[in-house]
PDB file of C-alpha atoms in Angstrom:
ATOM      1  CA  VAL A  14      31.387  18.212   9.233  1.00  0.00           C
ATOM      2  CA  LEU A  15      29.480  18.582  12.527  1.00  0.00           C
ATOM      3  CA  ALA A  16      26.454  16.938  11.118  1.00  0.00           C
ATOM      4  CA  ALA A  17      28.642  14.038   9.801  1.00  0.00           C
ATOM      5  CA  TYR A  18      30.131  13.555  13.184  1.00  0.00           C
ATOM      6  CA  VAL A  19      26.802  13.491  14.882  1.00  0.00           C
ATOM      7  CA  MET A  20      25.564  10.917  12.403  1.00  0.00           C
ATOM      8  CA  GLY A  21      28.472   8.641  13.185  1.00  0.00           C
ATOM      9  CA  ILE A  22      30.668   9.268  10.090  1.00  0.00           C
ATOM     10  CA  ASN A  23      34.189   8.994  11.393  1.00  0.00           C
ATOM     11  CA  PHE A  24      36.440   8.767   8.280  1.00  0.00           C
ATOM     12  CA  LEU A  25      37.523  12.088   6.765  1.00  0.00           C
ATOM     13  CA  PHE A  26      40.005  12.759   3.954  1.00  0.00           C
ATOM     14  CA  LEU A  27      42.197  15.712   3.302  1.00  0.00           C
ATOM     15  CA  THR A  28      44.705  16.601   0.758  1.00  0.00           C
ATOM     16  CA  SER A  29      46.934  19.477  -0.122  1.00  0.00           C
ATOM     17  CA  ASP A  30      48.963  20.253  -3.292  1.00  0.00           C
ATOM     18  CA  LEU A  31      46.813  21.614  -6.169  1.00  0.00           C
ATOM     19  CA  HIS A  32      43.653  20.445  -4.462  1.00  0.00           C
ATOM     20  CA  TRP A  33      44.203  22.687  -1.389  1.00  0.00           C
ATOM     21  CA  PRO A  34      41.391  25.187  -2.151  1.00  0.00           C
ATOM     22  CA  LEU A  35      38.800  22.442  -2.608  1.00  0.00           C
ATOM     23  CA  TYR A  36      39.268  21.338   0.969  1.00  0.00           C
ATOM     24  CA  GLN A  37      39.068  24.636   2.733  1.00  0.00           C
ATOM     25  CA  GLY A  38      35.561  23.918   4.006  1.00  0.00           C
ATOM     26  CA  LEU A  39      36.632  20.612   5.407  1.00  0.00           C
ATOM     27  CA  ARG A  40      39.617  21.940   7.192  1.00  0.00           C
ATOM     28  CA  ASP A  41      37.483  24.717   8.667  1.00  0.00           C
ATOM     29  CA  GLY A  42      34.842  22.209   9.683  1.00  0.00           C
ATOM     30  CA  LEU A  43      37.436  19.864  11.428  1.00  0.00           C
ATOM     31  CA  ALA A  44      38.919  22.868  13.251  1.00  0.00           C
ATOM     32  CA  GLU A  45      35.448  23.828  14.582  1.00  0.00           C
ATOM     33  CA  LEU A  46      34.685  20.240  15.481  1.00  0.00           C
ATOM     34  CA  PHE A  47      37.867  19.820  17.534  1.00  0.00           C
ATOM     35  CA  ARG A  48      37.378  23.270  19.140  1.00  0.00           C
ATOM     36  CA  SER A  49      33.768  22.582  20.223  1.00  0.00           C
ATOM     37  CA  ARG A  50      34.287  18.902  21.041  1.00  0.00           C
ATOM     38  CA  PRO A  51      37.897  18.067  21.944  1.00  0.00           C
ATOM     39  CA  SER A  52      37.101  14.455  22.487  1.00  0.00           C
ATOM     40  CA  ALA A  53      36.159  14.129  18.854  1.00  0.00           C
ATOM     41  CA  ARG A  54      39.735  13.976  17.767  1.00  0.00           C
ATOM     42  CA  ASP A  55      40.050  10.476  19.124  1.00  0.00           C
ATOM     43  CA  GLU A  56      36.713   9.344  17.673  1.00  0.00           C
ATOM     44  CA  VAL A  57      37.544  10.246  14.021  1.00  0.00           C
ATOM     45  CA  VAL A  58      40.094   8.931  11.582  1.00  0.00           C
ATOM     46  CA  VAL A  59      41.731  11.602   9.425  1.00  0.00           C
ATOM     47  CA  ALA A  60      43.490  10.468   6.286  1.00  0.00           C
ATOM     48  CA  VAL A  61      45.910  12.900   4.445  1.00  0.00           C
ATOM     49  CA  VAL A  62      47.482  12.360   1.045  1.00  0.00           C
ATOM     50  CA  SER A  63      50.911  13.541  -0.038  1.00  0.00           C
ATOM     51  CA  TYR A  64      51.759  13.751  -3.796  1.00  0.00           C
ATOM     52  CA  LEU A  65      55.435  14.092  -3.140  1.00  0.00           C
ATOM     53  CA  ASP A  66      57.192  10.724  -3.701  1.00  0.00           C
ATOM     54  CA  GLN A  67      60.737  11.687  -2.469  1.00  0.00           C
ATOM     55  CA  PRO A  68      61.353   9.986   0.923  1.00  0.00           C
ATOM     56  CA  LEU A  69      62.951  13.124   2.310  1.00  0.00           C
ATOM     57  CA  PHE A  70      60.080  15.543   1.424  1.00  0.00           C
ATOM     58  CA  ASN A  71      56.821  13.663   1.319  1.00  0.00           C
ATOM     59  CA  TYR A  72      56.240  14.462   4.912  1.00  0.00           C
ATOM     60  CA  LEU A  73      56.021  18.175   4.129  1.00  0.00           C
ATOM     61  CA  GLN A  74      52.505  17.953   2.845  1.00  0.00           C
ATOM     62  CA  PHE A  75      51.336  16.078   5.919  1.00  0.00           C
ATOM     63  CA  ASN A  76      52.895  18.737   8.037  1.00  0.00           C
ATOM     64  CA  GLU A  77      51.161  21.394   5.976  1.00  0.00           C
ATOM     65  CA  VAL A  78      47.774  19.949   6.716  1.00  0.00           C
ATOM     66  CA  ILE A  79      48.501  19.444  10.428  1.00  0.00           C
ATOM     67  CA  ASP A  80      49.549  23.035  10.744  1.00  0.00           C
ATOM     68  CA  SER A  81      46.443  24.310   8.936  1.00  0.00           C
ATOM     69  CA  VAL A  82      43.911  22.568  11.142  1.00  0.00           C
ATOM     70  CA  PRO A  83      43.986  23.652  14.885  1.00  0.00           C
ATOM     71  CA  GLY A  84      43.490  20.510  17.036  1.00  0.00           C
ATOM     72  CA  LEU A  85      44.303  17.989  14.308  1.00  0.00           C
ATOM     73  CA  GLU A  86      47.782  17.338  15.776  1.00  0.00           C
ATOM     74  CA  ARG A  87      48.371  14.119  13.889  1.00  0.00           C
ATOM     75  CA  VAL A  88      47.488  12.186  10.735  1.00  0.00           C
ATOM     76  CA  ASP A  89      45.856   8.744  11.264  1.00  0.00           C
ATOM     77  CA  VAL A  90      46.235   7.409   7.727  1.00  0.00           C
ATOM     78  CA  LEU A  91      49.267   8.496   5.683  1.00  0.00           C
ATOM     79  CA  MET A  92      48.510   8.250   1.979  1.00  0.00           C
ATOM     80  CA  ALA A  93      50.507   8.386  -1.186  1.00  0.00           C
ATOM     81  CA  GLY A  94      48.541  10.208  -4.025  1.00  0.00           C
ATOM     82  CA  ALA A  95      48.099   9.148  -7.676  1.00  0.00           C
ATOM     83  CA  VAL A  96      50.300   6.028  -7.798  1.00  0.00           C
ATOM     84  CA  PRO A  97      50.891   5.603 -11.608  1.00  0.00           C
ATOM     85  CA  SER A  98      52.691   2.250 -11.833  1.00  0.00           C
ATOM     86  CA  GLU A  99      53.702  -0.885 -10.063  1.00  0.00           C
ATOM     87  CA  ALA A 100      57.368   0.320  -9.831  1.00  0.00           C
ATOM     88  CA  ASN A 101      56.220   3.635  -8.260  1.00  0.00           C
ATOM     89  CA  LEU A 102      54.108   1.685  -5.766  1.00  0.00           C
ATOM     90  CA  TYR A 103      57.141   0.257  -3.948  1.00  0.00           C
ATOM     91  CA  SER A 104      58.879   3.632  -3.903  1.00  0.00           C
ATOM     92  CA  ARG A 105      55.840   5.352  -2.434  1.00  0.00           C
ATOM     93  CA  PHE A 106      55.285   2.495   0.115  1.00  0.00           C
ATOM     94  CA  ASN A 107      58.852   2.993   1.413  1.00  0.00           C
ATOM     95  CA  SER A 108      58.383   6.748   1.495  1.00  0.00           C
ATOM     96  CA  LEU A 109      55.206   6.390   3.669  1.00  0.00           C
ATOM     97  CA  HIS A 110      57.009   3.990   6.055  1.00  0.00           C
ATOM     98  CA  GLY A 111      59.806   6.457   6.404  1.00  0.00           C
ATOM     99  CA  ALA A 112      57.467   9.364   7.101  1.00  0.00           C
ATOM    100  CA  ARG A 113      55.594   7.310   9.705  1.00  0.00           C
ATOM    101  CA  SER A 114      58.710   6.275  11.590  1.00  0.00           C
ATOM    102  CA  ALA A 115      60.742   9.421  11.225  1.00  0.00           C
ATOM    103  CA  ARG A 116      58.254  12.170  11.770  1.00  0.00           C
ATOM    104  CA  HIS A 117      56.010  10.632  14.390  1.00  0.00           C
ATOM    105  CA  PHE A 118      52.745  11.611  12.681  1.00  0.00           C
ATOM    106  CA  GLY A 119      50.886   9.077  14.819  1.00  0.00           C
ATOM    107  CA  GLY A 120      49.650   7.329  11.649  1.00  0.00           C
ATOM    108  CA  GLN A 121      48.618   3.723  12.380  1.00  0.00           C
ATOM    109  CA  ALA A 122      47.668   3.018   8.796  1.00  0.00           C
ATOM    110  CA  LEU A 123      48.979   3.602   5.238  1.00  0.00           C
ATOM    111  CA  GLY A 124      47.206   4.021   2.055  1.00  0.00           C
ATOM    112  CA  ALA A 125      47.326   5.205  -1.518  1.00  0.00           C
ATOM    113  CA  SER A 126      45.134   6.467  -4.405  1.00  0.00           C
ATOM    114  CA  PHE A 127      45.721   4.716  -7.639  1.00  0.00           C
ATOM    115  CA  HIS A 128      45.624   5.866 -11.310  1.00  0.00           C
ATOM    116  CA  HIS A 129      46.863   2.398 -12.410  1.00  0.00           C
ATOM    117  CA  ARG A 130      44.623  -0.665 -11.858  1.00  0.00           C
ATOM    118  CA  PRO A 131      47.415  -3.309 -11.917  1.00  0.00           C
ATOM    119  CA  ALA A 132      49.278  -1.522  -9.183  1.00  0.00           C
ATOM    120  CA  ALA A 133      46.143  -1.334  -7.100  1.00  0.00           C
ATOM    121  CA  LEU A 134      45.549  -5.027  -7.505  1.00  0.00           C
ATOM    122  CA  LEU A 135      49.115  -5.831  -6.656  1.00  0.00           C
ATOM    123  CA  SER A 136      48.926  -3.820  -3.485  1.00  0.00           C
ATOM    124  CA  ILE A 137      45.523  -5.326  -2.557  1.00  0.00           C
ATOM    125  CA  ASN A 138      46.603  -8.918  -2.966  1.00  0.00           C
ATOM    126  CA  ALA A 139      49.953  -8.325  -1.291  1.00  0.00           C
ATOM    127  CA  ASN A 140      48.328  -6.585   1.688  1.00  0.00           C
ATOM    128  CA  LEU A 141      50.841  -3.805   1.300  1.00  0.00           C
ATOM    129  CA  LEU A 142      48.421  -0.999   2.369  1.00  0.00           C
ATOM    130  CA  ASP A 143      45.490  -0.491   4.686  1.00  0.00           C
ATOM    131  CA  VAL A 144      43.387   1.666   2.374  1.00  0.00           C
ATOM    132  CA  HIS A 145      43.254   1.629  -1.392  1.00  0.00           C
ATOM    133  CA  PHE A 146      41.484   4.378  -3.315  1.00  0.00           C
ATOM    134  CA  ILE A 147      40.512   3.366  -6.834  1.00  0.00           C
ATOM    135  CA  ARG A 148      38.435   5.077  -9.500  1.00  0.00           C
ATOM    136  CA  TYR A 149      35.291   3.302 -10.634  1.00  0.00           C
ATOM    137  CA  ASN A 150      32.318   4.987 -12.149  1.00  0.00           C
ATOM    138  CA  THR A 151      29.836   4.788 -14.969  1.00  0.00           C
ATOM    139  CA  SER A 152      32.388   6.170 -17.440  1.00  0.00           C
ATOM    140  CA  HIS A 153      35.418   4.231 -15.913  1.00  0.00           C
ATOM    141  CA  PRO A 154      34.031   0.816 -15.242  1.00  0.00           C
ATOM    142  CA  GLY A 155      37.297  -1.105 -15.724  1.00  0.00           C
ATOM    143  CA  ALA A 156      37.768  -2.009 -12.049  1.00  0.00           C
ATOM    144  CA  VAL A 157      34.841  -4.344 -12.273  1.00  0.00           C
ATOM    145  CA  THR A 158      36.727  -6.588 -14.685  1.00  0.00           C
ATOM    146  CA  ASP A 159      40.395  -5.704 -13.769  1.00  0.00           C
ATOM    147  CA  ILE A 160      40.403  -5.614  -9.929  1.00  0.00           C
ATOM    148  CA  PHE A 161      37.392  -7.066  -8.146  1.00  0.00           C
ATOM    149  CA  PRO A 162      37.313 -10.581  -9.827  1.00  0.00           C
ATOM    150  CA  TYR A 163      41.005 -11.084  -8.805  1.00  0.00           C
ATOM    151  CA  ALA A 164      41.074  -9.462  -5.390  1.00  0.00           C
ATOM    152  CA  ARG A 165      41.884 -12.016  -2.700  1.00  0.00           C
ATOM    153  CA  PRO A 166      38.875 -12.773  -0.442  1.00  0.00           C
ATOM    154  CA  ASP A 167      41.185 -12.784   2.555  1.00  0.00           C
ATOM    155  CA  ARG A 168      42.634  -9.325   1.851  1.00  0.00           C
ATOM    156  CA  THR A 169      43.150  -7.056   4.773  1.00  0.00           C
ATOM    157  CA  GLY A 170      43.175  -3.662   3.042  1.00  0.00           C
ATOM    158  CA  LEU A 171      40.016  -1.639   2.399  1.00  0.00           C
ATOM    159  CA  ILE A 172      39.047  -0.622  -1.052  1.00  0.00           C
ATOM    160  CA  PHE A 173      37.401   2.820  -1.317  1.00  0.00           C
ATOM    161  CA  ASN A 174      36.167   4.598  -4.427  1.00  0.00           C
ATOM    162  CA  PHE A 175      36.864   8.202  -5.362  1.00  0.00           C
ATOM    163  CA  LYS A 176      35.379  10.180  -8.370  1.00  0.00           C
ATOM    164  CA  SER A 177      32.113   8.312  -8.065  1.00  0.00           C
ATOM    165  CA  THR A 178      30.209  11.218  -9.635  1.00  0.00           C
ATOM    166  CA  MET A 179      32.853  12.157 -12.196  1.00  0.00           C
ATOM    167  CA  SER A 180      30.727  11.043 -15.133  1.00  0.00           C
ATOM    168  CA  GLN A 181      27.434  12.378 -13.834  1.00  0.00           C
ATOM    169  CA  VAL A 182      25.049  13.215 -16.722  1.00  0.00           C
ATOM    170  CA  THR A 183      23.662  16.738 -16.543  1.00  0.00           C
ATOM    171  CA  PRO A 184      20.060  17.656 -17.140  1.00  0.00           C
ATOM    172  CA  GLU A 185      21.120  19.532 -20.273  1.00  0.00           C
ATOM    173  CA  GLN A 186      23.066  16.493 -21.621  1.00  0.00           C
ATOM    174  CA  PHE A 187      20.037  14.263 -20.828  1.00  0.00           C
ATOM    175  CA  ARG A 188      17.738  16.565 -22.755  1.00  0.00           C
ATOM    176  CA  LYS A 189      20.060  16.604 -25.800  1.00  0.00           C
ATOM    177  CA  LEU A 190      19.889  12.891 -26.020  1.00  0.00           C
ATOM    178  CA  GLY A 191      16.169  13.113 -26.760  1.00  0.00           C
ATOM    179  CA  LEU A 192      15.303   9.966 -24.805  1.00  0.00           C
ATOM    180  CA  ASP A 193      11.694   8.684 -24.383  1.00  0.00           C
ATOM    181  CA  GLY A 194       9.734   8.853 -21.192  1.00  0.00           C
ATOM    182  CA  ARG A 195      10.979   5.447 -20.043  1.00  0.00           C
ATOM    183  CA  SER A 196      14.507   6.828 -19.419  1.00  0.00           C
ATOM    184  CA  TRP A 197      15.445   8.535 -16.207  1.00  0.00           C
ATOM    185  CA  LEU A 198      18.093  10.958 -15.110  1.00  0.00           C
ATOM    186  CA  PRO A 199      20.183   9.568 -12.236  1.00  0.00           C
ATOM    187  CA  LYS A 200      20.656  11.635  -9.156  1.00  0.00           C
ATOM    188  CA  THR A 201      24.046  12.413  -7.629  1.00  0.00           C
ATOM    189  CA  THR A 202      23.351   9.774  -4.975  1.00  0.00           C
ATOM    190  CA  ASP A 203      22.692   7.111  -7.581  1.00  0.00           C
ATOM    191  CA  TYR A 204      26.375   7.338  -8.589  1.00  0.00           C
ATOM    192  CA  TYR A 205      27.437   6.565  -5.120  1.00  0.00           C
ATOM    193  CA  ARG A 206      25.046   3.564  -5.080  1.00  0.00           C
ATOM    194  CA  PHE A 207      26.485   2.470  -8.498  1.00  0.00           C
ATOM    195  CA  ALA A 208      29.983   2.225  -6.951  1.00  0.00           C
ATOM    196  CA  LEU A 209      28.897   0.473  -3.774  1.00  0.00           C
ATOM    197  CA  THR A 210      26.783  -2.008  -5.727  1.00  0.00           C
ATOM    198  CA  VAL A 211      30.036  -3.780  -6.756  1.00  0.00           C
ATOM    199  CA  PRO A 212      30.807  -6.678  -4.352  1.00  0.00           C
ATOM    200  CA  GLY A 213      34.034  -5.960  -2.601  1.00  0.00           C
ATOM    201  CA  MET A 214      33.773  -2.252  -2.557  1.00  0.00           C
ATOM    202  CA  ASP A 215      34.117  -1.191   1.112  1.00  0.00           C
ATOM    203  CA  GLY A 216      33.295   2.602   0.852  1.00  0.00           C
ATOM    204  CA  VAL A 217      33.115   5.695  -1.203  1.00  0.00           C
ATOM    205  CA  LEU A 218      34.391   9.248  -0.742  1.00  0.00           C
ATOM    206  CA  CYS A 219      31.548  11.784  -0.718  1.00  0.00           C
ATOM    207  CA  SER A 220      31.569  15.520  -0.693  1.00  0.00           C
ATOM    208  CA  PRO A 221      28.155  16.786   0.675  1.00  0.00           C
ATOM    209  CA  GLN A 222      28.225  20.515   1.149  1.00  0.00           C
ATOM    210  CA  SER A 223      25.349  20.732   3.561  1.00  0.00           C
ATOM    211  CA  PRO A 224      23.496  18.676   6.181  1.00  0.00           C
ATOM    212  CA  GLU A 225      20.613  18.250   3.753  1.00  0.00           C
ATOM    213  CA  GLN A 226      22.920  16.733   1.115  1.00  0.00           C
ATOM    214  CA  LEU A 227      24.387  14.493   3.768  1.00  0.00           C
ATOM    215  CA  ASN A 228      20.904  13.308   4.707  1.00  0.00           C
ATOM    216  CA  GLY A 229      20.315  12.557   0.958  1.00  0.00           C
ATOM    217  CA  ILE A 230      23.371  10.366   0.870  1.00  0.00           C
ATOM    218  CA  VAL A 231      22.283   8.410   3.924  1.00  0.00           C
ATOM    219  CA  GLU A 232      18.837   7.867   2.393  1.00  0.00           C
ATOM    220  CA  ALA A 233      20.416   6.640  -0.823  1.00  0.00           C
ATOM    221  CA  LEU A 234      22.713   4.173   1.088  1.00  0.00           C
ATOM    222  CA  ASN A 235      19.687   2.887   2.936  1.00  0.00           C
ATOM    223  CA  ALA A 236      17.998   2.092  -0.342  1.00  0.00           C
ATOM    224  CA  GLY A 237      20.629  -0.566  -0.964  1.00  0.00           C
ATOM    225  CA  PRO A 238      22.321  -1.767  -4.180  1.00  0.00           C
ATOM    226  CA  LEU A 239      21.086  -0.983  -7.665  1.00  0.00           C
ATOM    227  CA  SER A 240      19.586  -3.716  -9.734  1.00  0.00           C
ATOM    228  CA  ALA A 241      21.479  -5.198 -12.597  1.00  0.00           C
ATOM    229  CA  GLU A 242      19.130  -3.227 -14.999  1.00  0.00           C
ATOM    230  CA  GLU A 243      19.810  -0.049 -13.241  1.00  0.00           C
ATOM    231  CA  GLU A 244      23.637  -0.621 -13.341  1.00  0.00           C
ATOM    232  CA  ALA A 245      23.459  -1.336 -17.080  1.00  0.00           C
ATOM    233  CA  TYR A 246      21.320   1.664 -17.800  1.00  0.00           C
ATOM    234  CA  MET A 247      23.708   3.996 -15.974  1.00  0.00           C
ATOM    235  CA  ARG A 248      26.698   2.694 -17.860  1.00  0.00           C
ATOM    236  CA  TRP A 249      24.779   3.020 -21.197  1.00  0.00           C
ATOM    237  CA  LEU A 250      23.653   6.536 -20.435  1.00  0.00           C
ATOM    238  CA  SER A 251      27.207   7.703 -19.542  1.00  0.00           C
ATOM    239  CA  SER A 252      28.583   5.988 -22.660  1.00  0.00           C
ATOM    240  CA  SER A 253      26.062   7.921 -24.718  1.00  0.00           C
ATOM    241  CA  VAL A 254      27.322  11.197 -23.364  1.00  0.00           C
ATOM    242  CA  ASN A 255      31.090  10.418 -23.016  1.00  0.00           C
ATOM    243  CA  PRO A 256      31.857   7.611 -25.495  1.00  0.00           C
ATOM    244  CA  GLN A 257      35.518   8.404 -25.466  1.00  0.00           C
ATOM    245  CA  TYR A 258      35.865   6.875 -21.992  1.00  0.00           C
ATOM    246  CA  PHE A 259      34.814   3.418 -23.001  1.00  0.00           C
TER     247      PHE A 259
END
């Protein structure tokens, strides 16, 4: 976390619920950042997701995260987790507004993560939210046909990707395919580049666990988009390992 801050990364995402143990390192890192550099709190944007969709209770998970990170004090982006339908979108949207106004979290922005592409597109084109998390990777490529061709060019909400490396092919899977020497095993960072190669993708969630991994991500981003051939190859490779996703 400290390395990310020094490198200028200023968007950090936290969640609670069943994912709580996975974010212990990030919570500890944020607490250390705010302890050692108090001014950093006003220089970073912290997004927190709540999976509770009842208007009277969804704020509880925001409070839980605030209480667990000394120095956090507020949430900058209030997010609804795992929106499953268009109907649920409006319910969650109203819940977020209620949490922001009633609980004084300080959130200046609202967002959601989507498990339903039509709901994501509806929100994007209606400018309902400031941040939209969608799932697009080599084994789940549907957003490239269902969302991006129809997203309004004048949209105001950002589109971020999550689960970019969900379909990463392991060395063992690669060996079992028995491919010839012209084939190549994509690195973790290639999957981030795959997601960002799509025109209209504004960012990706990453989870480096060391400054060295963070440097590797930066180097990959500096390499720029994948070629059309590299994109097609990565989709083909994932479909060879996980055909049930296609």
